[in-house]
Coordinates of C-alpha atoms and ligand atoms in Angstrom, one line a residue:
M800 CA 96.1 126.3 103.0
A801 CA 93.1 124.3 101.8
G802 CA 93.1 120.8 100.3
K803 CA 93.4 117.2 101.3
T804 CA 95.2 116.8 104.6
L805 CA 97.4 113.9 103.4
L806 CA 98.7 116.0 100.5
R807 CA 99.3 119.0 102.7
A808 CA 101.4 116.9 105.2
L809 CA 103.4 115.3 102.4
A810 CA 104.1 118.8 101.0
G811 CA 105.7 119.6 104.4
E812 CA 102.9 121.4 106.2
V813 CA 102.7 120.9 110.0
L814 CA 99.0 120.2 110.8
E815 CA 97.3 120.5 114.2
V816 CA 96.0 117.0 113.8
P817 CA 98.0 114.7 111.4
P818 CA 96.1 112.9 108.6
A819 CA 95.7 109.2 109.4
W820 CA 95.3 106.0 107.5
M821 CA 96.4 102.4 108.1
M822 CA 98.4 99.8 106.2
R823 CA 96.0 96.9 105.3
Q824 CA 93.0 99.0 106.4
A825 CA 90.9 97.0 104.0
G826 CA 91.3 93.5 105.4
R827 CA 90.1 90.5 107.3
Y828 CA 89.6 92.2 110.6
L829 CA 86.5 93.8 109.0
P830 CA 83.3 91.6 108.6
E831 CA 82.3 93.6 105.5
Y832 CA 85.7 92.8 103.8
K833 CA 85.2 89.1 104.5
A834 CA 81.7 89.3 103.0
T835 CA 83.0 91.0 99.7
R836 CA 85.9 88.6 99.6
A837 CA 83.5 85.6 99.8
Q838 CA 81.5 87.2 97.0
A839 CA 84.7 87.4 94.9
G840 CA 85.5 83.8 95.6
D841 CA 89.2 84.2 96.1
F842 CA 91.8 86.9 96.9
L843 CA 93.1 87.4 93.3
S844 CA 89.6 87.6 91.8
L845 CA 89.0 90.3 94.4
C846 CA 92.1 92.2 93.2
Y847 CA 91.1 91.9 89.5
T848 CA 87.4 92.7 89.8
P849 CA 87.4 96.6 89.8
D850 CA 83.9 97.0 91.3
L851 CA 84.7 94.7 94.3
A852 CA 88.3 96.0 94.8
A853 CA 86.9 99.6 94.8
E854 CA 84.2 98.5 97.3
V855 CA 86.7 97.0 99.8
T856 CA 88.9 100.1 99.4
L857 CA 85.9 102.3 100.4
Q858 CA 84.8 100.1 103.4
P859 CA 87.3 101.5 106.0
I860 CA 86.7 105.0 104.7
R861 CA 83.0 104.7 105.4
R862 CA 83.4 102.9 108.7
F863 CA 86.2 105.1 110.2
G864 CA 86.6 108.2 108.2
F865 CA 90.3 107.9 107.3
D866 CA 92.0 110.7 105.5
A867 CA 93.3 108.5 102.8
A868 CA 92.3 105.4 100.9
I869 CA 94.9 102.9 99.6
L870 CA 94.1 101.0 96.4
F871 CA 93.2 97.4 97.1
A872 CA 95.6 95.2 95.2
D873 CA 98.8 93.3 96.1
I874 CA 102.5 93.7 95.5
L875 CA 102.6 90.3 93.9
L876 CA 100.5 91.3 90.9
V877 CA 103.6 92.7 89.2
P878 CA 105.4 89.3 89.1
Q879 CA 102.2 87.8 87.7
A880 CA 102.1 90.6 85.0
L881 CA 105.7 89.7 84.2
G882 CA 104.6 86.2 83.5
A883 CA 105.3 84.3 86.8
D884 CA 102.6 81.9 88.0
L885 CA 100.8 83.3 91.2
W886 CA 98.3 81.8 93.5
F887 CA 97.3 82.2 97.1
V888 CA 96.8 79.3 99.5
T889 CA 94.2 80.2 102.1
G890 CA 95.7 80.4 105.6
E891 CA 99.2 80.1 104.3
G892 CA 99.9 82.9 101.8
P893 CA 101.3 83.5 98.3
R894 CA 102.8 80.9 96.0
L895 CA 104.7 81.8 92.8
G896 CA 106.4 79.8 90.1
P897 CA 110.1 80.5 91.2
V898 CA 112.2 82.7 89.0
D899 CA 115.8 81.9 90.2
T900 CA 117.8 81.2 87.0
A901 CA 119.2 83.2 84.1
A902 CA 116.7 81.4 81.8
G903 CA 113.8 82.2 84.1
V904 CA 114.7 85.9 84.1
A905 CA 115.1 85.9 80.4
A906 CA 111.7 84.4 79.9
L907 CA 109.9 87.2 81.8
K908 CA 107.9 89.7 79.7
P909 CA 109.2 93.1 78.9
A910 CA 108.4 95.8 81.5
G911 CA 106.2 97.7 79.1
D912 CA 103.9 94.6 78.7
V913 CA 102.6 94.6 82.3
H914 CA 99.6 96.7 81.6
E915 CA 97.8 93.8 79.9
V916 CA 97.4 92.0 83.2
L917 CA 97.2 95.1 85.4
S918 CA 94.6 97.1 83.5
P919 CA 91.8 96.1 86.0
V920 CA 93.8 97.7 88.7
Y921 CA 93.8 101.0 86.8
E922 CA 90.0 100.7 86.4
T923 CA 89.7 100.3 90.2
L924 CA 91.6 103.6 90.6
R925 CA 89.3 105.3 88.1
I926 CA 86.2 104.2 90.0
L927 CA 87.8 105.3 93.3
S928 CA 88.6 108.8 91.9
R929 CA 84.9 109.2 91.2
E930 CA 83.6 107.7 94.3
L931 CA 85.9 108.8 97.2
P932 CA 84.7 111.7 99.4
R933 CA 86.3 115.0 98.3
D934 CA 88.6 115.3 101.3
V935 CA 90.1 111.8 101.1
A936 CA 93.3 111.2 99.2
L937 CA 93.9 108.2 96.9
I938 CA 97.1 106.2 97.4
G939 CA 98.5 103.8 94.8
F940 CA 101.4 101.4 95.6
A941 CA 103.8 98.8 94.4
G942 CA 106.3 96.5 96.1
A943 CA 109.9 97.7 96.0
P944 CA 112.2 95.5 93.7
W945 CA 114.1 93.7 96.5
T946 CA 110.9 92.7 98.4
V947 CA 109.2 91.6 95.2
A948 CA 112.3 89.7 94.2
T949 CA 112.4 87.8 97.5
Y950 CA 109.0 86.3 96.7
M951 CA 109.8 85.6 93.0
I952 CA 113.1 83.9 93.8
A953 CA 111.7 81.7 96.7
G954 CA 108.3 81.1 95.1
R955 CA 106.7 82.0 98.5
G956 CA 107.2 84.2 101.6
T957 CA 110.2 83.3 103.7
P958 CA 111.1 84.3 107.3
D959 CA 114.7 85.2 106.4
Q960 CA 114.7 85.7 102.6
A961 CA 117.4 83.1 102.4
P962 CA 116.8 82.0 98.7
A963 CA 117.0 85.6 97.6
H964 CA 120.2 86.2 99.5
A965 CA 121.6 83.0 98.1
L966 CA 120.9 84.1 94.5
K967 CA 122.3 87.6 95.2
D968 CA 125.5 86.3 96.6
G969 CA 125.8 83.2 94.3
D970 CA 124.8 84.6 90.9
R971 CA 124.8 88.3 91.1
A972 CA 124.3 88.9 87.3
T973 CA 121.0 86.9 87.4
F974 CA 119.9 88.6 90.6
E975 CA 120.6 92.0 89.2
A976 CA 118.9 91.3 85.9
L977 CA 115.8 90.3 87.8
L978 CA 115.9 93.4 90.0
E979 CA 116.4 95.5 86.8
R980 CA 113.2 94.0 85.2
I981 CA 111.2 94.5 88.4
T982 CA 112.4 98.1 88.7
A983 CA 111.4 99.0 85.1
A984 CA 108.0 97.3 85.5
T985 CA 107.4 99.2 88.8
V986 CA 108.0 102.5 87.0
E987 CA 105.4 101.5 84.3
Y988 CA 102.9 100.3 86.9
L989 CA 103.1 103.3 89.2
S990 CA 103.1 105.7 86.3
A991 CA 99.9 104.1 85.0
Q992 CA 98.3 104.2 88.5
I993 CA 99.0 108.0 88.6
D994 CA 97.4 108.4 85.1
A995 CA 94.4 106.5 86.4
G996 CA 93.9 108.8 89.5
A997 CA 96.4 107.9 92.2
E998 CA 97.4 111.1 93.9
V999 CA 100.2 109.6 96.0
V1000 CA 102.2 106.4 95.5
K1001 CA 103.9 104.3 98.1
L1002 CA 106.8 101.9 97.6
F1003 CA 106.7 98.9 100.1
D1004 CA 110.1 97.4 100.8
S1005 CA 108.9 95.1 103.6
W1006 CA 112.1 93.1 103.6
A1007 CA 114.7 96.0 103.3
G1008 CA 115.8 95.3 106.9
S1009 CA 117.4 91.9 105.9
L1010 CA 120.0 93.6 103.7
G1011 CA 123.4 94.4 105.1
A1012 CA 124.6 98.0 104.8
E1013 CA 126.2 97.8 101.3
D1014 CA 123.4 95.7 99.9
F1015 CA 120.9 98.1 101.4
R1016 CA 122.4 100.9 99.4
R1017 CA 122.6 98.9 96.2
Y1018 CA 119.3 97.0 96.3
A1019 CA 116.9 99.1 98.5
L1020 CA 118.1 102.7 98.3
E1021 CA 119.3 102.8 94.7
P1022 CA 116.2 101.2 93.1
A1023 CA 114.0 103.5 95.1
R1024 CA 116.0 106.4 93.9
R1025 CA 115.7 105.4 90.3
I1026 CA 112.0 104.7 90.5
I1027 CA 111.3 108.0 92.2
A1028 CA 113.5 110.0 89.8
E1029 CA 111.6 108.5 86.8
L1030 CA 108.2 109.1 88.4
K1031 CA 109.1 112.7 89.3
A1032 CA 110.2 113.2 85.6
R1033 CA 106.9 111.9 84.3
H1034 CA 104.6 113.2 87.0
P1035 CA 106.1 116.3 88.7
G1036 CA 104.4 117.1 91.9
V1037 CA 103.0 113.6 92.7
P1038 CA 104.3 112.7 96.1
V1039 CA 106.0 109.4 96.9
I1040 CA 106.1 107.6 100.3
A1041 CA 109.0 105.1 100.7
F1042 CA 108.8 102.3 103.3
P1043 CA 112.2 100.7 103.8
R1044 CA 110.9 98.5 106.6
G1045 CA 113.5 97.6 109.2
A1046 CA 116.1 100.1 107.8
K1047 CA 117.0 101.1 111.4
D1048 CA 119.8 103.8 111.3
A1049 CA 119.5 103.9 107.5
Y1050 CA 116.2 105.6 107.8
A1051 CA 118.3 108.7 108.4
G1052 CA 119.0 110.4 105.1
F1053 CA 116.8 107.9 103.1
A1054 CA 114.4 110.6 101.9
R1055 CA 117.2 112.9 100.9
A1056 CA 119.1 110.2 99.0
T1057 CA 116.1 108.8 97.2
G1058 CA 114.0 111.9 96.6
A1059 CA 111.0 110.5 98.6
D1060 CA 108.6 113.0 100.0
C1061 CA 108.0 110.9 103.1
V1062 CA 109.4 107.9 104.7
A1063 CA 107.2 105.4 106.5
L1064 CA 108.7 104.2 109.8
D1065 CA 108.1 100.8 111.3
Q1066 CA 107.4 100.3 115.0
G1067 CA 111.0 99.4 115.8
V1068 CA 112.0 103.0 115.3
D1069 CA 112.2 105.3 118.3
A1070 CA 109.9 108.3 117.6
E1071 CA 112.1 110.8 119.4
W1072 CA 115.2 109.7 117.4
A1073 CA 113.2 109.8 114.1
A1074 CA 111.9 113.3 114.9
R1075 CA 115.5 114.5 115.1
R1076 CA 117.2 112.3 112.4
V1077 CA 114.5 111.6 109.8
Q1078 CA 111.8 114.3 110.1
V1079 CA 114.5 117.0 109.6
D1080 CA 114.3 116.0 105.9
G1081 CA 110.5 116.2 105.6
C1082 CA 107.4 114.2 106.3
V1083 CA 107.4 111.0 108.2
Q1084 CA 104.7 108.4 108.5
G1085 CA 104.0 106.0 111.3
N1086 CA 104.5 104.3 113.6
L1087 CA 102.1 102.7 116.1
D1088 CA 102.7 99.0 116.8
P1089 CA 99.8 97.1 115.1
S1090 CA 99.5 94.9 118.2
H1091 CA 97.7 97.8 119.9
M1092 CA 94.8 97.2 117.4
V1093 CA 94.4 93.8 119.1
T1094 CA 94.9 94.8 122.7
G1095 CA 93.4 98.4 122.8
G1096 CA 92.8 100.1 126.2
Q1097 CA 94.9 102.8 127.9
A1098 CA 98.1 101.5 126.4
L1099 CA 96.7 102.3 122.9
V1100 CA 95.6 105.7 124.0
D1101 CA 99.0 106.5 125.6
E1102 CA 100.9 105.3 122.5
V1103 CA 98.8 107.4 120.1
L1104 CA 99.4 110.5 122.2
R1105 CA 103.1 109.8 122.6
I1106 CA 103.6 109.4 118.8
R1107 CA 101.5 112.4 118.0
Q1108 CA 103.6 114.4 120.5
A1109 CA 107.0 113.2 119.3
F1110 CA 106.2 114.1 115.7
G1111 CA 104.2 117.2 116.5
G1112 CA 107.0 119.6 115.5
G1113 CA 107.1 118.6 111.9
P1114 CA 105.1 117.1 109.0
H1115 CA 103.6 113.8 110.0
V1116 CA 101.1 111.2 108.7
F1117 CA 99.7 109.0 111.4
N1118 CA 99.8 105.3 110.6
L1119 CA 100.7 101.9 112.0
G1120 CA 104.3 100.6 111.8
H1121 CA 103.1 97.7 109.6
G1122 CA 99.8 96.2 108.4
I1123 CA 96.8 95.7 110.8
T1124 CA 96.4 92.0 111.5
P1125 CA 93.2 89.8 111.0
D1126 CA 92.8 89.4 114.8
A1127 CA 92.5 93.2 115.4
D1128 CA 89.3 94.7 116.9
P1129 CA 87.6 97.4 114.8
D1130 CA 86.6 99.2 118.0
N1131 CA 90.3 99.8 118.7
V1132 CA 90.7 101.5 115.3
A1133 CA 87.9 103.8 116.2
L1134 CA 89.5 104.5 119.5
M1135 CA 92.9 105.3 117.8
L1136 CA 91.3 107.9 115.5
E1137 CA 89.2 109.4 118.3
T1138 CA 92.3 109.8 120.5
L1139 CA 94.3 111.2 117.7
R1140 CA 91.7 113.8 116.8
S1141 CA 90.7 114.7 120.3
Ligands
CP3_46 O1 97.2 98.3 102.6 C1 96.2 97.9 102.0 O2 95.1 97.8 102.6 C2 96.2 97.8 100.5 C3 96.2 96.5 100.0 C4 97.5 95.6 100.2 C5 97.4 94.2 100.3 N1 98.7 93.8 100.3 C6 96.2 93.4 100.4 C7 96.3 92.0 100.9 C8 98.8 96.0 100.2 C9 99.4 97.4 100.2 C10 99.6 94.8 100.3 C11 101.0 94.8 100.3 C12 101.7 93.6 100.4 N2 101.4 92.3 100.0 C13 103.0 93.5 101.0 C14 103.9 94.6 101.5 C15 103.4 95.2 102.8 C16 103.6 94.3 103.9 O3 102.6 93.9 104.5 O4 104.7 94.1 104.3 C17 103.4 92.1 100.9 C18 104.7 91.5 101.5 C19 102.4 91.4 100.3 C20 102.4 90.0 99.9 C21 101.2 89.3 100.5 N3 99.9 89.5 100.2 C22 101.3 88.3 101.5 C23 102.6 87.8 102.2 C24 100.0 87.9 101.8 C25 99.6 86.8 102.7 C26 99.7 87.2 104.2 C27 98.3 87.4 104.7 O5 98.2 88.5 105.4 O6 97.4 86.6 104.5 C28 99.1 88.7 101.0 C29 97.7 88.6 101.0 C30 96.9 89.9 101.2 N4 97.2 91.1 100.6 C31 95.8 90.1 102.0 C32 95.4 91.4 101.8 C33 94.2 92.1 102.4 C34 95.1 89.0 102.8 C35 94.4 88.1 101.8 C36 93.1 87.6 102.2 O7 92.1 88.3 102.1 O8 93.1 86.4 102.5

């Protein structure tokens, strides 16, 4: 079978060498990213300037030859498009005007209105569809509703998502209305990304692991199922990667229950277990610990080979278990790919 290796793996093909890309592959560990980011002035201007966002998306492709490029943007653009204030404090992270009351949720814009703010992102994708090498797949993405809600409710990142849990348990109607709005906006956003050239989309539920079993079904699994069903109805054949980070045992069956073509595994998941319990349902992605991109050496080589071996019997997309960190060494990224492809 010919075609882009990422699309082949997502369709269930077992490849001799799995396709590879990295979460946060465009980022501060790369000097060329820092230069373009300085040119943009700040992070959000970089996200909303299509030429520069396309440029940083392409940088890791040029330097390392990954099999896929992920759109450069951020999961918090959706809250901004829904009318929440958003800004980034350098060295600290995102800040948002909190949306944690019934009145706050009611004041959000309708899901169909998000394109006004997000249209530069679609332009970035159109540029990338023209400029990417022919064998490199283009991935679009959005945050999953629960993860996006944790930032909207708290107005910032939190170690334990306590404000979001408090709203969920204290005022379920308001919490569910917020989740509903984000879910609908996410469908509109990902659908428009596909129209603009995304060949695959990924749903990042970075904080899924903080939900108890019943809440996980209601607020991680069910929204993913709804978003995927709607995308499949509108865009049959476009694969979806789901990343319920920290799902532990609930990774088993997640693809079947949601309709995802692939589930992304974090580094806390045992690869042998996942090969038996998750890969039975289709493609898996992951799951090298990003710390190896800092430390490198023989431990990195051994881990790449171990993961490749564990998932070698089924469809696999090689990736990290979470985003690469700013203190990573680009030489270790090159060593990872060289080892994988040797
Ligand atoms: O993977 C990629 O390379 C694509 C681009 C991408 C970014 N953020 C760029 C970014 C993607 C897919 C994201 C997703 C994202 N953003 C998530 C989910 C995935 C995850 O990592 O769990 C979350 C929770 C966010 C929210 C967010 N954005 C935070 C908490 C921060 C600050 C933390 C930090 O690393 O500084 C960001 C900023 C951000 N998003 C950066 C990048 C490259 C760093 C900004 C900078 O250049 O200073």
